mmCIF file of C-alpha atoms and ligand atoms in Angstrom:
data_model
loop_
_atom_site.group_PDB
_atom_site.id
_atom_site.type_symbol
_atom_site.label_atom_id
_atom_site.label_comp_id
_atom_site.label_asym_id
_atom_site.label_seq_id
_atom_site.Cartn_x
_atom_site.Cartn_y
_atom_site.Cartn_z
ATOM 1 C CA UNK A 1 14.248 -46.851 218.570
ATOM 2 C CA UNK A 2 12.381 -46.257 214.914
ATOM 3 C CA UNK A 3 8.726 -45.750 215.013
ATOM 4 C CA UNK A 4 7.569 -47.263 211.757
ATOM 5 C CA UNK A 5 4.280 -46.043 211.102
ATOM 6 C CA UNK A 6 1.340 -47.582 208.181
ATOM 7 C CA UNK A 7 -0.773 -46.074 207.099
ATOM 8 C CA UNK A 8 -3.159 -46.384 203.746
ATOM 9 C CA UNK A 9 -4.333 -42.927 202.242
ATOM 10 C CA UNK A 10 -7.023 -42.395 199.452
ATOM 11 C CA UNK A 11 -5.682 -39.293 197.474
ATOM 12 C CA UNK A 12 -8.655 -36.861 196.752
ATOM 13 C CA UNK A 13 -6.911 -33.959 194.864
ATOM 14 C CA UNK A 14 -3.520 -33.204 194.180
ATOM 15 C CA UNK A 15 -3.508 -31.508 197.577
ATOM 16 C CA UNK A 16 -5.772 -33.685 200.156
ATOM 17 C CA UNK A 17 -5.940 -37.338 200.889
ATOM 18 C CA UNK A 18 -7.352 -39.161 203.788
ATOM 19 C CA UNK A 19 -5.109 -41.478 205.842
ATOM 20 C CA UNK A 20 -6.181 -44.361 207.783
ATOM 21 C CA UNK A 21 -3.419 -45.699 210.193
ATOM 22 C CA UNK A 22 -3.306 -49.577 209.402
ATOM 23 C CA UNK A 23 -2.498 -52.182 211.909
ATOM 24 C CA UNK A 24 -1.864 -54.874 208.435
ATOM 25 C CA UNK A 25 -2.560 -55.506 205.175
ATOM 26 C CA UNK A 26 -4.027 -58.263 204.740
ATOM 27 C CA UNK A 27 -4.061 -58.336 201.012
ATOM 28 C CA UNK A 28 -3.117 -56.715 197.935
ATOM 29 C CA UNK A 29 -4.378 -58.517 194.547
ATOM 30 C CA UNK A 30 -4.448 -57.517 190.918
ATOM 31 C CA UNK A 31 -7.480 -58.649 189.058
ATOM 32 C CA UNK A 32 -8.567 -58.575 185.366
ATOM 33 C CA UNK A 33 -10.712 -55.416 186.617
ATOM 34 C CA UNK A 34 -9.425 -53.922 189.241
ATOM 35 C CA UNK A 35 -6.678 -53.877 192.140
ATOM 36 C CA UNK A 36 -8.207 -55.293 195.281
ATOM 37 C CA UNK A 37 -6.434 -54.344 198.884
ATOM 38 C CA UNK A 38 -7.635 -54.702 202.391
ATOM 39 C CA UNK A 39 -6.303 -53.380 205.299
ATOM 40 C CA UNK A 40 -6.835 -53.585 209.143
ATOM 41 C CA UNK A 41 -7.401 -49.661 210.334
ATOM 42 C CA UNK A 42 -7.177 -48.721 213.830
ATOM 43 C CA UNK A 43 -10.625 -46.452 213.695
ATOM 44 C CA UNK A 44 -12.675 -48.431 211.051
ATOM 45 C CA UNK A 45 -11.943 -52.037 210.903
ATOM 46 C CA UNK A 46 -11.918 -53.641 207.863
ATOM 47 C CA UNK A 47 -11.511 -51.324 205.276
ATOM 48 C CA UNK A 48 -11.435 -52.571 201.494
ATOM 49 C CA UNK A 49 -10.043 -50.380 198.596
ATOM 50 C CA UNK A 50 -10.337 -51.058 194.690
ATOM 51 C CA UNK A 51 -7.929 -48.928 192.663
ATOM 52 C CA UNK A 52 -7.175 -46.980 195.455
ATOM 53 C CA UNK A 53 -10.374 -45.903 196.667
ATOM 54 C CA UNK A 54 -12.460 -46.563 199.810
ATOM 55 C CA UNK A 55 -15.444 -48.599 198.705
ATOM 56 C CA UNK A 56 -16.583 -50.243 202.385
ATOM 57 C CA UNK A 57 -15.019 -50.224 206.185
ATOM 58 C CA UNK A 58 -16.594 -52.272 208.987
ATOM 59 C CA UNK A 59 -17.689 -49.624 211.183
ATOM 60 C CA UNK A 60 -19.290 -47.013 208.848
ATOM 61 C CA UNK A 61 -20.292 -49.347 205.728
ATOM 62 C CA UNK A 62 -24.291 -49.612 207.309
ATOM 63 C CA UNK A 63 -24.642 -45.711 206.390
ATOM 64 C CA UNK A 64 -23.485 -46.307 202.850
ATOM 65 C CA UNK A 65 -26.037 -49.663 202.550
ATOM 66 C CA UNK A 66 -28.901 -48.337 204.343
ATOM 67 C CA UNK A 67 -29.355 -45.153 202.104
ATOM 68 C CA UNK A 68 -28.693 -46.976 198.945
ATOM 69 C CA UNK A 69 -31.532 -49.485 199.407
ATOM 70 C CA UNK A 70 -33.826 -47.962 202.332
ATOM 71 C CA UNK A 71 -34.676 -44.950 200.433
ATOM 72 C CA UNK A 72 -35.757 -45.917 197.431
ATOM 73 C CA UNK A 73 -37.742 -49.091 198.783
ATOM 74 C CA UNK A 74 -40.517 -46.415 200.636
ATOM 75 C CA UNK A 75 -41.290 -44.714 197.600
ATOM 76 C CA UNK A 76 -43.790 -46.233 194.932
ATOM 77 C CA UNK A 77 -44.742 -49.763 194.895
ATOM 78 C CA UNK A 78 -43.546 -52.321 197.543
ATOM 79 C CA UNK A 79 -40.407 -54.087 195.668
ATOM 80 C CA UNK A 80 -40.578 -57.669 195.466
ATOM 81 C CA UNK A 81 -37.787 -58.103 192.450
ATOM 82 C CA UNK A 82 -34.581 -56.272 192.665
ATOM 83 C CA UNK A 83 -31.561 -55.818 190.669
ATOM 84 C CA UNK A 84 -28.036 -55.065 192.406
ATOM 85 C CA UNK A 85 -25.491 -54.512 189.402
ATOM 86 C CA UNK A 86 -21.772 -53.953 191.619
ATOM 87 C CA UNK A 87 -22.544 -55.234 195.436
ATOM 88 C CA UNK A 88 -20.077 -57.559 194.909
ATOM 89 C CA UNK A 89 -19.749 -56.669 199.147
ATOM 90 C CA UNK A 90 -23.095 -58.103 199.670
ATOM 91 C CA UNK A 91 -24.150 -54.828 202.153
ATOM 92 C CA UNK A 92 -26.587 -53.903 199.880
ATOM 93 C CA UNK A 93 -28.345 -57.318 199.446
ATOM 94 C CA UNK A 94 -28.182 -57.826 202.732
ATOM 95 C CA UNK A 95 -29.830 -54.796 203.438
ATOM 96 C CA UNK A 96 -32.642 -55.641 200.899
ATOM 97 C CA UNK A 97 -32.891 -59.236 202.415
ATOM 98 C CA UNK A 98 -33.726 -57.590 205.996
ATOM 99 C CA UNK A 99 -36.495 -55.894 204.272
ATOM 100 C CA UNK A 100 -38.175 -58.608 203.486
ATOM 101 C CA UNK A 101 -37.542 -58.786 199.616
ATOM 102 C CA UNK A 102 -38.243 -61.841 197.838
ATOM 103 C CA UNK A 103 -36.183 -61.997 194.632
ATOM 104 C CA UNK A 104 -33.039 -60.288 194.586
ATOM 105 C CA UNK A 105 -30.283 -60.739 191.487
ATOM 106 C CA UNK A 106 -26.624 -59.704 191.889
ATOM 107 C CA UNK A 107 -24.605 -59.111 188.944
ATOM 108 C CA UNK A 108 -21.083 -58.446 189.816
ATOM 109 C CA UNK A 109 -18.254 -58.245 187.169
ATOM 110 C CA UNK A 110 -15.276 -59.438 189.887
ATOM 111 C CA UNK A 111 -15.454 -62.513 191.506
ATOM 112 C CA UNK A 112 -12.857 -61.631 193.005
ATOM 113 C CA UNK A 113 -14.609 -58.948 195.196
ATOM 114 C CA UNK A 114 -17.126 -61.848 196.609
ATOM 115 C CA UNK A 115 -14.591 -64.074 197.712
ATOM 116 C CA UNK A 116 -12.494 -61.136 199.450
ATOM 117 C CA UNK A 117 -16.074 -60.064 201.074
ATOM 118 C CA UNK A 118 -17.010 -63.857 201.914
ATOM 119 C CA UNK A 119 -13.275 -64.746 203.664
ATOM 120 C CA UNK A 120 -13.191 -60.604 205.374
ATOM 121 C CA UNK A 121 -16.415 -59.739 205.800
ATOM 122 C CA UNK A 122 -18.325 -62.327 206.822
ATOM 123 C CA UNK A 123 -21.298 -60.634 208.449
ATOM 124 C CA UNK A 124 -21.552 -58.579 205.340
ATOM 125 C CA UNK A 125 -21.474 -60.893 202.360
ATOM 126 C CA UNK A 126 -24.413 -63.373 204.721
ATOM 127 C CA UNK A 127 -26.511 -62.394 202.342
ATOM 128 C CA UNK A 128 -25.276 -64.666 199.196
ATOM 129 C CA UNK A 129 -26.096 -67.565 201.439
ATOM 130 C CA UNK A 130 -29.605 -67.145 201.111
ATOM 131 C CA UNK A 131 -31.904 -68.714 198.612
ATOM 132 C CA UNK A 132 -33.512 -65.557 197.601
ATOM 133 C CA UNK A 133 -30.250 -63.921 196.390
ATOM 134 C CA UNK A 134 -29.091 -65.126 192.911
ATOM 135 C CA UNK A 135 -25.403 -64.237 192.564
ATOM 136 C CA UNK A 136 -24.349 -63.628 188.780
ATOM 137 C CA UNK A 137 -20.546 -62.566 188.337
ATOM 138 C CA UNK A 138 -20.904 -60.835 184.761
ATOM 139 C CA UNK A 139 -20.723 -57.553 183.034
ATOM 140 C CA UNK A 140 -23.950 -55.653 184.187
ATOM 141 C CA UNK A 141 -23.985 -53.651 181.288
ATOM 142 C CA UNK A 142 -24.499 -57.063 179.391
ATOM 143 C CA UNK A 143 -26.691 -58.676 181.730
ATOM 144 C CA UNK A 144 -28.885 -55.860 181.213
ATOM 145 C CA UNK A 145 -28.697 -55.574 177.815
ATOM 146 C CA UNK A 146 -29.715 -59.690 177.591
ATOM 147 C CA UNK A 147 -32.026 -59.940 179.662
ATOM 148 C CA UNK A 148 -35.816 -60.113 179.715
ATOM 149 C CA UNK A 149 -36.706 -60.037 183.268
ATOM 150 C CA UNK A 150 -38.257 -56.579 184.941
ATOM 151 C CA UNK A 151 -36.946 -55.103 188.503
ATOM 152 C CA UNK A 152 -38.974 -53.376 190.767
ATOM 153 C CA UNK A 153 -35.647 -51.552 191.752
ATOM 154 C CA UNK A 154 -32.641 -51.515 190.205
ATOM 155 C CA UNK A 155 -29.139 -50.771 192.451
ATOM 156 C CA UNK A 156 -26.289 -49.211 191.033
ATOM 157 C CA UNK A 157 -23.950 -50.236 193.690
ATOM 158 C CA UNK A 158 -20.981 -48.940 191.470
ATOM 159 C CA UNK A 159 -17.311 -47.550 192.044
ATOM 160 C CA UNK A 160 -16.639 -44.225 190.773
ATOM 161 C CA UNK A 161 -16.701 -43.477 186.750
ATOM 162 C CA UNK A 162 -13.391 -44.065 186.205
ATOM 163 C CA UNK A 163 -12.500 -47.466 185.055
ATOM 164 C CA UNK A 164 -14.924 -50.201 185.075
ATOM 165 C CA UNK A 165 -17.696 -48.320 186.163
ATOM 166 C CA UNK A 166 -17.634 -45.970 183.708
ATOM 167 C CA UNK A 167 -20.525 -47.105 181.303
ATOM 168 C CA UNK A 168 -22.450 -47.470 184.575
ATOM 169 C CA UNK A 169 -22.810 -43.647 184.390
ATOM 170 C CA UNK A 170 -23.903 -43.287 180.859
ATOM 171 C CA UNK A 171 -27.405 -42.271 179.317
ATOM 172 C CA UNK A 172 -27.196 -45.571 177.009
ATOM 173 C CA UNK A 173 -27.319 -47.976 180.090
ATOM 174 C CA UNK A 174 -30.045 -45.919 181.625
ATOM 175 C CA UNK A 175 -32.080 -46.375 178.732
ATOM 176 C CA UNK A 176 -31.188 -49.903 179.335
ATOM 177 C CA UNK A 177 -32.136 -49.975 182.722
ATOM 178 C CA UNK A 178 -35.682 -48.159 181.914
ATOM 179 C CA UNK A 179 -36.532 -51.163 179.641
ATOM 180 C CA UNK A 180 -36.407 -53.602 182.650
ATOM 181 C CA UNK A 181 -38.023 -51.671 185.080
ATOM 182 C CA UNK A 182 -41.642 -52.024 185.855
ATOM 183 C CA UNK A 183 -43.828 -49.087 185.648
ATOM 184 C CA UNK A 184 -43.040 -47.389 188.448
ATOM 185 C CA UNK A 185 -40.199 -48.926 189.352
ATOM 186 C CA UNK A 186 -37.250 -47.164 190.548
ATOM 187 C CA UNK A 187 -33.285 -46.924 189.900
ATOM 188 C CA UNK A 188 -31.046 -45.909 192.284
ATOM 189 C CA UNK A 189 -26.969 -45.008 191.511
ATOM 190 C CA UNK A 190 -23.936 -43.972 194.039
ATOM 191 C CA UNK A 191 -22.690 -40.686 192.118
ATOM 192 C CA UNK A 192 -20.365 -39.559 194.236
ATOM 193 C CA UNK A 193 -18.894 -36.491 196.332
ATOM 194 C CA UNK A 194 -21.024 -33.323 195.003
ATOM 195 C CA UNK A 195 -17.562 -31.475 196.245
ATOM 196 C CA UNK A 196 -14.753 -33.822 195.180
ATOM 197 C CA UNK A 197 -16.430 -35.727 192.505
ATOM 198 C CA UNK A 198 -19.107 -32.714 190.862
ATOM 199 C CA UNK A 199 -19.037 -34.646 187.239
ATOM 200 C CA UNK A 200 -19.977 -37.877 188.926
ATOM 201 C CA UNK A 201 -23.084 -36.301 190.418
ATOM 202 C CA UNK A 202 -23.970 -34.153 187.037
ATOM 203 C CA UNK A 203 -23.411 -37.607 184.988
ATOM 204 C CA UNK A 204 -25.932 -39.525 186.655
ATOM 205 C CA UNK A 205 -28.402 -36.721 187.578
ATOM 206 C CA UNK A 206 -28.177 -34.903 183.749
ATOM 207 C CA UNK A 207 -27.631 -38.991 182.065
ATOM 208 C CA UNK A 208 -30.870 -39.707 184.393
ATOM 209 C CA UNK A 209 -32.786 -36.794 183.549
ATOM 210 C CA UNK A 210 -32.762 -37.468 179.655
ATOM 211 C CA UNK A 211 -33.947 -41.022 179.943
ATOM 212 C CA UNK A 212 -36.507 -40.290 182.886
ATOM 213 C CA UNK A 213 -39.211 -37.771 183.946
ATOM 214 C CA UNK A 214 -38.812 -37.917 187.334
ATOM 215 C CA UNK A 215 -35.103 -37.973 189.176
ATOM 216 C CA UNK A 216 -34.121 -37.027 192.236
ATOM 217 C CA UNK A 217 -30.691 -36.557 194.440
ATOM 218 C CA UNK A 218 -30.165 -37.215 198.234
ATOM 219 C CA UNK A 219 -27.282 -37.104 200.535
ATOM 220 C CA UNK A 220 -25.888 -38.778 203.086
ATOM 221 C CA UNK A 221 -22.849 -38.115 205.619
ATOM 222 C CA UNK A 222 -20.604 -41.295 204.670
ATOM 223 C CA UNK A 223 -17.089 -40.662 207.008
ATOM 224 C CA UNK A 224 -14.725 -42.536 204.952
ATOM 225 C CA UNK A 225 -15.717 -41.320 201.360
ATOM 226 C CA UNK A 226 -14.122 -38.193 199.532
ATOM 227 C CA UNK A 227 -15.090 -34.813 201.977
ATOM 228 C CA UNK A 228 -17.885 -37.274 203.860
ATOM 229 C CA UNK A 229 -20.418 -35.708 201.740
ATOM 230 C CA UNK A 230 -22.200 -38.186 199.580
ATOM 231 C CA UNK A 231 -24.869 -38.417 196.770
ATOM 232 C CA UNK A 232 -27.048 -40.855 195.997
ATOM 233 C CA UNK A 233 -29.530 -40.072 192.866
ATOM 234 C CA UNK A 234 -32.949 -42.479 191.835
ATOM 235 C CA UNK A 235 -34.856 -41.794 188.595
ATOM 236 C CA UNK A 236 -38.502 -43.513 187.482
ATOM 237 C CA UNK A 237 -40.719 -42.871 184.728
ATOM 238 C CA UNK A 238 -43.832 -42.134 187.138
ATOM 239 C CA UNK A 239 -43.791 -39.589 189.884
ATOM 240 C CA UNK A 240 -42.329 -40.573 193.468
ATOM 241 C CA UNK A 241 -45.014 -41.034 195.666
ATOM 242 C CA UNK A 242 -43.975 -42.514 199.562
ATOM 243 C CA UNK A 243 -46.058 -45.080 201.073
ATOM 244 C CA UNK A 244 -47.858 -44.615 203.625
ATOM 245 C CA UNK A 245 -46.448 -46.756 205.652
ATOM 246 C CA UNK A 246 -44.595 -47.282 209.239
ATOM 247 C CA UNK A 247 -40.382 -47.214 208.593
ATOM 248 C CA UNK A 248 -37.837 -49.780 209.640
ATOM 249 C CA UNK A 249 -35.259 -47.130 211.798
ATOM 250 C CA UNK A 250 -31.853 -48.192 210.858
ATOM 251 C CA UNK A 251 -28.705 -46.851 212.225
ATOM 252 C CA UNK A 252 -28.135 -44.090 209.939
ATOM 253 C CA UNK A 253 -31.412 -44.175 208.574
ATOM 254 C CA UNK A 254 -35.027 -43.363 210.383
ATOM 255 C CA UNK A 255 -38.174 -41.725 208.894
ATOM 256 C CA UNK A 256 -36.539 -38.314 209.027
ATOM 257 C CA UNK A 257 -33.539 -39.475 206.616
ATOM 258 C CA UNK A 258 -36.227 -40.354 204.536
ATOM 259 C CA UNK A 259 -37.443 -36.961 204.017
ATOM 260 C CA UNK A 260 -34.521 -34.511 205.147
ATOM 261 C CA UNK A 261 -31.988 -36.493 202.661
ATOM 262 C CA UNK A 262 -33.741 -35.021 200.007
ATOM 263 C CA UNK A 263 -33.093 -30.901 201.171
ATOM 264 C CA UNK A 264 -29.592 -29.921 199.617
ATOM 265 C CA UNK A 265 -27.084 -27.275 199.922
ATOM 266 C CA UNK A 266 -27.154 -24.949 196.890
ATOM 267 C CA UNK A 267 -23.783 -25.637 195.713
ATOM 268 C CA UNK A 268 -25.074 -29.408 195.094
ATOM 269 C CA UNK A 269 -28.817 -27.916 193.507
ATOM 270 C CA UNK A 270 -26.411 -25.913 190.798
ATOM 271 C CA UNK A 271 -25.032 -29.108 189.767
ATOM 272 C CA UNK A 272 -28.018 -30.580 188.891
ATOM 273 C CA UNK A 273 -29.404 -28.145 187.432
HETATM 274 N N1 AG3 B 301 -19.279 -48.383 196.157
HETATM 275 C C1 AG3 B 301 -19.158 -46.956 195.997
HETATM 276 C C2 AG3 B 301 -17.923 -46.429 196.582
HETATM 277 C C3 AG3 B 301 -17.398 -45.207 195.951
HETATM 278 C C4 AG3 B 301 -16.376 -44.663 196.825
HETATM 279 N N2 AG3 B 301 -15.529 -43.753 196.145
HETATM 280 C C5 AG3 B 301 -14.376 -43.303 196.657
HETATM 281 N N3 AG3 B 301 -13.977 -43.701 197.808
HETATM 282 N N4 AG3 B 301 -13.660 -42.485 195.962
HETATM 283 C C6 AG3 B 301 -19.371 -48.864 197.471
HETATM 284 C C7 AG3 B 301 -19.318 -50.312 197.529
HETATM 285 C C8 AG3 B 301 -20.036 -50.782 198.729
HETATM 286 N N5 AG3 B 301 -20.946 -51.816 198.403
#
């Protein structure tokens, strides 16, 4: 008898990659952006990959979503506008609509990553059903540059710098972004494994730091990202100030996330420095 065995693998370095056994694949799709696949793992459900990286999986994507918009809504004013550019998953709006946000605009550039989110991941995608979530598939980078409207927050819900992402990462679209924030409103950008992906991390943080006075890194323990180590960094032109104010508890994230995120190892400090 042959065993034949599946399994997916995101390659992190010549030498490492992480392999997910698959039960299926339940799709495989170029796009103009990207290539889209999904596959059925036996540890983490769902798991969806663009260009051959992990971007969500069923059972860990909450960790991911909840530090991308839970953190930066307790700090400053309470949002009521907010700006997802990527999400095209619909965890983080969803995340945001829990929260009680009002307003909430989601500019993705592939439509193609809604409708795989809206037929695979039902629960997560929920979220562009509602009335306060205007979905916009377009280039963020020119939605931003067009438009007139100001975002308490602003979500960088992004792949990695490679590709179509890359201008995502750059000092010119943070200026960008500064000019629709309100005064001290925040942005908030994935950048990647400090240990796998350094220049992702040193892009946003440095790119940040020239356009903003005030930027700061956290991290986050993501399984199914490059080393599990992940960064998350949020910039604003006024100083971060928390409000004083009970916190939801999530399932990755309580009111001790919200202030032990922010303490990092030393290797990931000299990156920012
Ligand atoms: N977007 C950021 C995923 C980056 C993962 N990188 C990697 N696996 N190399 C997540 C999309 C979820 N809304």
């Amino acid at each position: 008898m042959r065993l034949i065995e599946n399994w997916f693998s995101e390659r992190y370095s010549d030498n490492l990659q992480l392999s997910f056994r698959i039960k299926d694949q339940l799709l495989s799709i170029k796009t103009d952006y990207q290539r889209i696949d999904l596959f059925d793992t036996y540890d983490f459900g769902k798991l969806l990959s663009i260009d051959g990286t992990v971007q969500l999986t069923e059972k860990d994507e909450y960790i991911y979503h909840e530090m991308i918009t839970m953190i930066p809504y307790y700090f400053n004013s309470k949002p009521s506008r907010v700006l997802i550019i990527g999400g095209g998953d619909g965890g983080a709006a969803r995340r945001l609509v829990d929260l009680g946000i009002e307003n909430i605009v989601n500019v993705e550039i592939d439509g193609n990553v809604v409708e795989v989110a809206k037929k695979y991941f039902p629960a997560i995608s929920s979220s562009f059903k509602e009335k306060k979530v205007n979905l916009i598939i377009g280039d963020g980078i020119k939605y931003i540059k067009e438009s007139k409207d100001k975002f308490d927050r602003i979500i960088i819900d992004s792949t990695d710098p490679v590709g179509p992402a890359e201008g995502l990462f750059s000092e010119e679209f943070y200026k960008d972004i500064q000019s629709h924030l309100t005064p001290n409103g925040i942005v908030v950008t994935q950048s990647g494994s400090p240990y796998y992906q350094p220049t992702a991390l040193s892009m946003a943080h440095n790119g940040m730091a020239r356009i903003f006075k005030y930027v700061k890194t956290y991290c986050a323990f993501i399984p199914t990202y490059p080393s599990g180590l992940w960064s998350f960094t949020m910039a604003s032109s006024e100083e971060f100030k928390k409000r004083d104010e009970p916190t939801v508890t999530g399932k990755y994230f309580n009111k001790d996330i919200l202030e032990g995120s922010f303490y990092l190892p030393e290797f990931v400090k000299n990156l920012i420095k």
